[in-house]
Short mmCIF file of C-alpha atoms in Angstrom, two decimals:
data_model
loop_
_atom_site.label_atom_id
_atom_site.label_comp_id
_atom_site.label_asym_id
_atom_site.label_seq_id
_atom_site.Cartn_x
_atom_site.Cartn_y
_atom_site.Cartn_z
CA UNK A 8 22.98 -16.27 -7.73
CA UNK A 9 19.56 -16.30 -6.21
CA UNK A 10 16.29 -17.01 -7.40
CA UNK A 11 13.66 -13.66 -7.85
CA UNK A 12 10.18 -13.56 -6.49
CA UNK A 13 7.56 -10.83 -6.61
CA UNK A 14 4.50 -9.78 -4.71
CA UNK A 15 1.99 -6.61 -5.39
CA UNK A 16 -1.33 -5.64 -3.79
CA UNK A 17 -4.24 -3.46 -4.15
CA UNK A 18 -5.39 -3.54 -0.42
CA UNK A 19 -6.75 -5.48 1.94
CA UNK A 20 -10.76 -5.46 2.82
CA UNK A 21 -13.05 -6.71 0.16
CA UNK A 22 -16.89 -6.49 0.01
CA UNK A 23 -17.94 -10.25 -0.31
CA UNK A 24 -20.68 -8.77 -2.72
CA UNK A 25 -18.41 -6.75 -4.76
CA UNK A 26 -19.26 -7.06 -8.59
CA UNK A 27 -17.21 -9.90 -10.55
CA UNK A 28 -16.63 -7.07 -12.98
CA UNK A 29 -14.68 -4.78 -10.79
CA UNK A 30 -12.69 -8.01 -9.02
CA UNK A 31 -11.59 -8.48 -13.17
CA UNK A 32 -10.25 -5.25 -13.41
CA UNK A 33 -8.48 -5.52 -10.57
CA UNK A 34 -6.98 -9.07 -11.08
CA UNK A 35 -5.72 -7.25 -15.06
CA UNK A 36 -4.39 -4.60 -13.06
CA UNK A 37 -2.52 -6.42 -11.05
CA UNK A 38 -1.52 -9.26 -13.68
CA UNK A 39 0.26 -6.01 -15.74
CA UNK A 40 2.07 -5.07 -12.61
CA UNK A 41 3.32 -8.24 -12.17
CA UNK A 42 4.01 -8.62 -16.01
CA UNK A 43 6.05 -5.26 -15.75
CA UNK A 44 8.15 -6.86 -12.85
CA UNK A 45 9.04 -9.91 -14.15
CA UNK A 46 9.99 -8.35 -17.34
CA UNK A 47 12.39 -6.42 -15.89
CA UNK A 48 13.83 -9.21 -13.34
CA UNK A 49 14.48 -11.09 -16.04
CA UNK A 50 16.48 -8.13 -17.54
CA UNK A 51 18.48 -8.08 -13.89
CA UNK A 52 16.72 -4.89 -12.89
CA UNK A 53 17.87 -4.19 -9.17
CA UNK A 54 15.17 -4.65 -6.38
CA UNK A 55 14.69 -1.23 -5.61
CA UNK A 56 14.05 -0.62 -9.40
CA UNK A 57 11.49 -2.70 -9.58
CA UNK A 58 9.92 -1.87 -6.85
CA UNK A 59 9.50 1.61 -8.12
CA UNK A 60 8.35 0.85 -11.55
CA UNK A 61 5.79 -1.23 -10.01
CA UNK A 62 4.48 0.78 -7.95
CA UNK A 63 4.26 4.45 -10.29
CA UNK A 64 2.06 1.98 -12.52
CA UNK A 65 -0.26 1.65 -9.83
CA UNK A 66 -0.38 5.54 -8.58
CA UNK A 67 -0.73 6.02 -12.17
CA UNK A 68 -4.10 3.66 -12.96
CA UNK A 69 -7.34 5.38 -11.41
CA UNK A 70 -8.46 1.42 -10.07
CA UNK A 71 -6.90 2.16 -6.39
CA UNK A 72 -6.44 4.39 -3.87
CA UNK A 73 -2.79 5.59 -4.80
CA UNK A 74 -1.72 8.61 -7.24
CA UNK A 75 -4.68 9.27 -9.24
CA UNK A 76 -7.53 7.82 -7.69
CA UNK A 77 -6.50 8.39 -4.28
CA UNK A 78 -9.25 8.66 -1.47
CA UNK A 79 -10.36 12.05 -0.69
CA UNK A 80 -10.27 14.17 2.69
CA UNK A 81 -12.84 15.93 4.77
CA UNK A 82 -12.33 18.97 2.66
CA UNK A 83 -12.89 16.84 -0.79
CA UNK A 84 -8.83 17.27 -1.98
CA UNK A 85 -6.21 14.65 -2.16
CA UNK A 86 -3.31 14.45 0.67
CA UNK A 87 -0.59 11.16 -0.41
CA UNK A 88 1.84 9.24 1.16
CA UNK A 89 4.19 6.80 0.18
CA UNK A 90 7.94 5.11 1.25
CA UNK A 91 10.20 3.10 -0.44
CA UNK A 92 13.45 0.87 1.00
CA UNK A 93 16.05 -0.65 0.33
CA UNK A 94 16.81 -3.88 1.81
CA UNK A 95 20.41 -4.57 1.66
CA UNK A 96 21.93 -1.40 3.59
CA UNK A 97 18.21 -0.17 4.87
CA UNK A 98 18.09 2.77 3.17
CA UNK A 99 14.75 4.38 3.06
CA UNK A 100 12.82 7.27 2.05
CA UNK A 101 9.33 8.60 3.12
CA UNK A 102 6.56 11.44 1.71
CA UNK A 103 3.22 12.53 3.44
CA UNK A 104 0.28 15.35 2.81
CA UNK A 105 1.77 15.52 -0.59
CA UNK A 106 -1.56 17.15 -3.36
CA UNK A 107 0.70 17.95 -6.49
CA UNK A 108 3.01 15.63 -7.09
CA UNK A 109 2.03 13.10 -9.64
CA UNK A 110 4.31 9.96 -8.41
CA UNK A 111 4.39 9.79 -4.52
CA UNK A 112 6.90 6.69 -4.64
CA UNK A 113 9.38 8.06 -7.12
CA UNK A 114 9.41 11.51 -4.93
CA UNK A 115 10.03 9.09 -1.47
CA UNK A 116 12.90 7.39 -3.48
CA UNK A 117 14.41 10.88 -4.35
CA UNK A 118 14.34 11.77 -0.44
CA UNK A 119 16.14 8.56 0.10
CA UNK A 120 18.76 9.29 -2.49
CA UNK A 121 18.77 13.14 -2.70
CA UNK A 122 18.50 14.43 0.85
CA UNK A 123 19.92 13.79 4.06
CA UNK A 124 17.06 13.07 5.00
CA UNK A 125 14.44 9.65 5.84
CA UNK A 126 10.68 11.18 5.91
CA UNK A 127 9.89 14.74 4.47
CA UNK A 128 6.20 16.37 4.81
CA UNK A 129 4.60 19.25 3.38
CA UNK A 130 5.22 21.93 2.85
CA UNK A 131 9.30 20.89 2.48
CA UNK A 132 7.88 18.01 0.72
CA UNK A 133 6.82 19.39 -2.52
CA UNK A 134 9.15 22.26 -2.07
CA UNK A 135 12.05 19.28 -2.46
CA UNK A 136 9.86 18.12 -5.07
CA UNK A 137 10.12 20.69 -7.31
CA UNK A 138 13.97 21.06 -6.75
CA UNK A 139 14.38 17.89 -7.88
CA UNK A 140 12.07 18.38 -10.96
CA UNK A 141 9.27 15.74 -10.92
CA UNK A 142 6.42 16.21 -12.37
CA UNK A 143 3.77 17.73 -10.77
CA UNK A 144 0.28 18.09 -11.45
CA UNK A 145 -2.82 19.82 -10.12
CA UNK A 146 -4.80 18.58 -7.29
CA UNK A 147 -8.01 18.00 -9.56
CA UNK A 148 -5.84 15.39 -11.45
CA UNK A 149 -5.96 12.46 -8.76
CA UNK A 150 -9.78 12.91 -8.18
CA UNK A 151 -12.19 10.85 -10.40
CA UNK A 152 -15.83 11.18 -10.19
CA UNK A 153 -15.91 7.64 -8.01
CA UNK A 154 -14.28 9.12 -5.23
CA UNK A 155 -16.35 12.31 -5.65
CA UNK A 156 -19.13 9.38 -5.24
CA UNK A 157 -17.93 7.98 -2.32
CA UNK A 158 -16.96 11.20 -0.42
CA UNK A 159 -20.66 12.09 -0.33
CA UNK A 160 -21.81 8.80 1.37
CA UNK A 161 -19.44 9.11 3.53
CA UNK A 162 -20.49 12.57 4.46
CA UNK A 163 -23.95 11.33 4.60
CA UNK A 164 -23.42 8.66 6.78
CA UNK A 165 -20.78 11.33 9.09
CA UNK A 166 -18.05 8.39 8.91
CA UNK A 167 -15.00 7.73 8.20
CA UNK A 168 -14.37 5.27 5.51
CA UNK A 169 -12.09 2.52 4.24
CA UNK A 170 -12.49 -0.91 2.97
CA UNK A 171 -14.32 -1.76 0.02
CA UNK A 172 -17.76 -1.79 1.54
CA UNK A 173 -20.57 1.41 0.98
CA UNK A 174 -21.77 2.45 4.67
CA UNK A 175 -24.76 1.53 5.97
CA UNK A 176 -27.04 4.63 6.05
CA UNK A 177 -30.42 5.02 7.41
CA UNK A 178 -33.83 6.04 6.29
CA UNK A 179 -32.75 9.70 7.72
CA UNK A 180 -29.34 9.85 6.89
CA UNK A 181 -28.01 8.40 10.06
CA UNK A 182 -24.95 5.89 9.88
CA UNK A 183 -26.21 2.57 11.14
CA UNK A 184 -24.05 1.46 14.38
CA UNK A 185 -20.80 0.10 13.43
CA UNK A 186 -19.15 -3.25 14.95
CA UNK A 187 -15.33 -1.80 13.75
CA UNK A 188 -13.34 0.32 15.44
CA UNK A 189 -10.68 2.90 14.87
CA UNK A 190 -8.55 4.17 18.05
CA UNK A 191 -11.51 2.88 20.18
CA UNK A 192 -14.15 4.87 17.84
CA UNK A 193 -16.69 3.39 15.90
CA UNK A 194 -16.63 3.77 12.08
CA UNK A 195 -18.37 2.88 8.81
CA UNK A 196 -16.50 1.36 5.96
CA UNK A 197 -15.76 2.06 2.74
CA UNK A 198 -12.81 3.32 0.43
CA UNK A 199 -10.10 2.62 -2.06
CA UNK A 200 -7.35 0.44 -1.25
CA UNK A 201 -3.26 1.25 -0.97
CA UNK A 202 -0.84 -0.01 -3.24
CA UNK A 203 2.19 -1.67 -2.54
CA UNK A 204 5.08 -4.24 -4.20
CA UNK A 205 7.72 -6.63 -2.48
CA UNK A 206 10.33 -7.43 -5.24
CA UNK A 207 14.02 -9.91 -4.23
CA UNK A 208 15.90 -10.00 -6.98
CA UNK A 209 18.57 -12.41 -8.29
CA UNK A 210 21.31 -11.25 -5.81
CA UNK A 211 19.25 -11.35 -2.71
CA UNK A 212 18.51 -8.09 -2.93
CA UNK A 213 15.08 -7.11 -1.26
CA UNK A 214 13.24 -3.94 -1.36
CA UNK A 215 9.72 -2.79 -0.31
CA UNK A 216 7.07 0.16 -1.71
CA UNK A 217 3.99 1.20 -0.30
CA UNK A 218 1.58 4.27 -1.49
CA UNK A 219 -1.65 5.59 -0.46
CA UNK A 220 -4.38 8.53 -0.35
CA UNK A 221 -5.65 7.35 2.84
CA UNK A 222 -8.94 7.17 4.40
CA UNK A 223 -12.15 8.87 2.70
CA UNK A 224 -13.27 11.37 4.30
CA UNK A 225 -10.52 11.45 6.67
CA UNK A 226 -9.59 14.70 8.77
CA UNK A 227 -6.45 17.03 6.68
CA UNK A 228 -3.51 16.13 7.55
CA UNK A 229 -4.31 12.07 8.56
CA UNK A 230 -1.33 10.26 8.30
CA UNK A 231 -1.63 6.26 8.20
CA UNK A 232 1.00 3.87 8.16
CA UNK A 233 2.34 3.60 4.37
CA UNK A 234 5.06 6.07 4.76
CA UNK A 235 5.86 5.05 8.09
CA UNK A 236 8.95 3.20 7.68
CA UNK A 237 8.51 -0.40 9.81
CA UNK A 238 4.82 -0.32 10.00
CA UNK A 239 3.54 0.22 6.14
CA UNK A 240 6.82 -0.50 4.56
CA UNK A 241 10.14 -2.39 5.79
CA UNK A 242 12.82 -4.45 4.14
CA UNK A 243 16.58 -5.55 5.21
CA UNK A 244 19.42 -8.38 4.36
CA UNK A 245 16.04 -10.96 5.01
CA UNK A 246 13.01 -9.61 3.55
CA UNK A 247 10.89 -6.83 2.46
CA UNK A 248 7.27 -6.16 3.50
CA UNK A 249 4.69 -3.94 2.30
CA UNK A 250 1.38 -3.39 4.37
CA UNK A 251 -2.45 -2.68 3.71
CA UNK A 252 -5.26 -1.99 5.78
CA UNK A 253 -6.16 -0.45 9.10
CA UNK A 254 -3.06 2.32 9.44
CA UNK A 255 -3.35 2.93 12.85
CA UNK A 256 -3.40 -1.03 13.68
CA UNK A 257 -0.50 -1.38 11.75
CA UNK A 258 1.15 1.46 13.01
CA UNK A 259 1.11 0.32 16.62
CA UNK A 260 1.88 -3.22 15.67
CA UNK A 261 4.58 -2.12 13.37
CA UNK A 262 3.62 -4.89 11.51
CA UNK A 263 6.21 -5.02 8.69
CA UNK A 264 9.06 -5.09 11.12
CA UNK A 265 7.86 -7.53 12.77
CA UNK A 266 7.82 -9.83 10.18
CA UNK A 267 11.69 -9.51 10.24
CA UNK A 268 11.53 -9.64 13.75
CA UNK A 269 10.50 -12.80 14.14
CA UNK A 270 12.30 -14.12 11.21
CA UNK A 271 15.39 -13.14 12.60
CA UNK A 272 14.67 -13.50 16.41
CA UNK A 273 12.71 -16.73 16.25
CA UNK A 274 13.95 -18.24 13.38
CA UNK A 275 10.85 -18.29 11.41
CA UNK A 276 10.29 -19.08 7.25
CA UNK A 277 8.77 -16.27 5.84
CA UNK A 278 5.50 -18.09 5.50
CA UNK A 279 5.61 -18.41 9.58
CA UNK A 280 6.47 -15.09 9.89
CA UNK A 281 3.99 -13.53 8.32
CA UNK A 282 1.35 -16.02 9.53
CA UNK A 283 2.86 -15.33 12.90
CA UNK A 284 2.48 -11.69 12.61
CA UNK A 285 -0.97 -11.50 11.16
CA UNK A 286 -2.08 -13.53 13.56
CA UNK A 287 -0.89 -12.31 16.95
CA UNK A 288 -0.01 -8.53 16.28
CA UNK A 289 -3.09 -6.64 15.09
CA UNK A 290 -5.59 -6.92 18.57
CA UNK A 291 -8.30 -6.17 16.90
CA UNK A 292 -7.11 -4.68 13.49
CA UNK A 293 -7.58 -5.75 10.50
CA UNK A 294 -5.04 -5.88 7.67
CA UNK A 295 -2.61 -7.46 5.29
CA UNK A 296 1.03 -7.82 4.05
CA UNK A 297 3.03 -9.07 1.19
CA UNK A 298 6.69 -10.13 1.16
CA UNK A 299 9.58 -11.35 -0.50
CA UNK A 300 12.58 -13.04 1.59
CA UNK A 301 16.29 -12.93 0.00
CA UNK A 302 15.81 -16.59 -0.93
CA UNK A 303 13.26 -15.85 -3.29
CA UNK A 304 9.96 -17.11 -1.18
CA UNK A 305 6.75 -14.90 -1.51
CA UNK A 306 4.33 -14.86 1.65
CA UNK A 307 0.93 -12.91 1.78
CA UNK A 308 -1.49 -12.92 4.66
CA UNK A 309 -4.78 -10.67 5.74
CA UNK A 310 -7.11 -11.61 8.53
CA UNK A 311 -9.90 -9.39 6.41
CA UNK A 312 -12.35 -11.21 3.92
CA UNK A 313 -9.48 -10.47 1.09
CA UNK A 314 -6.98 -9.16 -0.17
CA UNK A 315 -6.16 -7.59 -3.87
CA UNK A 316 -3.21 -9.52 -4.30
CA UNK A 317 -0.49 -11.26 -7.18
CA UNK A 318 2.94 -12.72 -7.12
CA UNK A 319 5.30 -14.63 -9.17
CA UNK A 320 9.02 -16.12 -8.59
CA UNK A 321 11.44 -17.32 -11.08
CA UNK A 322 10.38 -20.86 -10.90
CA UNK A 323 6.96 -20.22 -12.54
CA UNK A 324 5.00 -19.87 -9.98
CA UNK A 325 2.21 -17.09 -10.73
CA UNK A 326 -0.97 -15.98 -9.32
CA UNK A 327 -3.25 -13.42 -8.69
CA UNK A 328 -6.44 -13.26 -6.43
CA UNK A 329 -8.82 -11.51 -4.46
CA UNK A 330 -10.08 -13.97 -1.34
#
């Protein structure tokens, strides 16, 4: 028997000036997820269990970008996307452009276990959804009157947005020149953040979730890298990783495989691993991970000015933070 460990996050990219009242809701957001984990670790809840418990409590609160509260497109609707894995036989399951289903990660878990399929996309995505009977929802049920917010100054400043940073506008609507980059382009920042948890349990067992609504204001039909199995979400016999930040940085770094990678082709601790990986895969990217490796360490790393971030193991260790 093992020891467990668990890790969950609310994104990565955090405005330095962003009120202490809204880093405390966060932090008791995360401190319940992590409450709800260990609860159920310590009832010898399986890995992938967890992982999905975790993670529908998250889609479920408005605080971040993931089931209700999820960032909005050009067109001022909600498209989500989530996976799920399993570590110890890498099973996985993947969902994109989903707008009615109320729990991307359960939905990703049902393609996993349900279909003979990996990665389904609308419109065979919430077709299988309803086959399968989750519950669905309207569209007007993820968006809250923040994001409604937010959409509009992103529209006014004609960027796309993501980070937790309002753009810069000027005196006649203009963005103000941007120093980040997406696929070479400039941008603006500013958006909710993705959701994810890392869970090993007592046998070893590691699993990985990840869930987003993307970008604000980003074009229909945007996918980023949280459903993309080895660059937002990966776990195996070693570890499991769950990733946050710039998708299509992560995506070409597949940045949550790499973690293994290294663990298993260099021999690295997971602390080195992710360190490793943060540090020399992202070019000029910016982003974070959590993990969990099958003896019960718990690793996070982001090369942005935070990171929404808690995780506990079995020895006691607990804590929860933003920088």
């Amino acid at each position: 028997m093992g020891a467990w460990a668990i890790a969950v996050h609310g994104g990565a990219g955090v405005d330095p000036n962003l009120p202490k009242e809204r880093q405390d809701e966060a932090k008791r957001l995360l401190t319940r997820c992590l409450d709800i984990g260990i609860s159920a670790l310590r009832s010898n809840v399986p890995a992938i269990d967890v992982v999905e418990l975790v993670v529908r409590e998250l889609e479920t609160d408005p605080l971040f970008n993931s089931g209700r509260g999820s960032a909005l497109t050009e067109k001022g609707t909600v498209e989500m996307e989530a996976s799920i894995m399993d570590g110890p036989k890498r099973r996985c399951g993947a969902v994109s452009g989903l707008t009615t289903v109320k729990n991307p990660i359960s939905l990703a878990r049902l393609v996993m276990e349900k279909s003979p399929h990996s990665y389904l996309t609308t419109p065979g995505a919430e077709e299988f959804a309803k086959k399968q009977g989750v519950e669905m929802v309207d569209n007007d049920y993820f968006i809250t009157e923040d994001n409604v917010g937010m959409l509009k100054l992103a529209k006014e400043a004609n960027s796309i947005l993501f980070d937790y940073r309002i753009p810069t506008v000027g005196t006649c609507g203009a963005a103000v020149d941007s120093h980040l980059q997406m696929n070479g382009l400039p941008i603006s920042v500013y958006a909710p953040e993705t959701v994810g948890c890392v869970v090993v349990d007592k046998e070893g067992r590691c699993a990985a979730g990840t869930s987003t609504g993307g970008l604000m204001n980003k074009m229909s039909g945007r996918i980023g890298d949280s459903p993309i199995i080895g660059a937002g979400t990966y776990a195996c016999e070693l570890c499991g990783v769950s990733g946050t930040g710039e998708g299509e940085a992560i995506i070409r770094s597949t940045l949550a495989r790499d973690v293994a990678a290294v663990m298993e082709y260099k021999g690295l601790n997971l602390h080195e691993a992710v360190d490793y990986v943060i540090k020399n895969r992202l070019d000029e990217g910016k982003a974070g991970l959590i993990a969990v490796s099958k003896n019960g360490e718990v690793a996070c790393g982001f090369n942005t000015t935070g990171m929404f971030r808690g995780c506990a193991t079995e020895g006691g260790f607990m804590e929860v933070g933003v920088w």
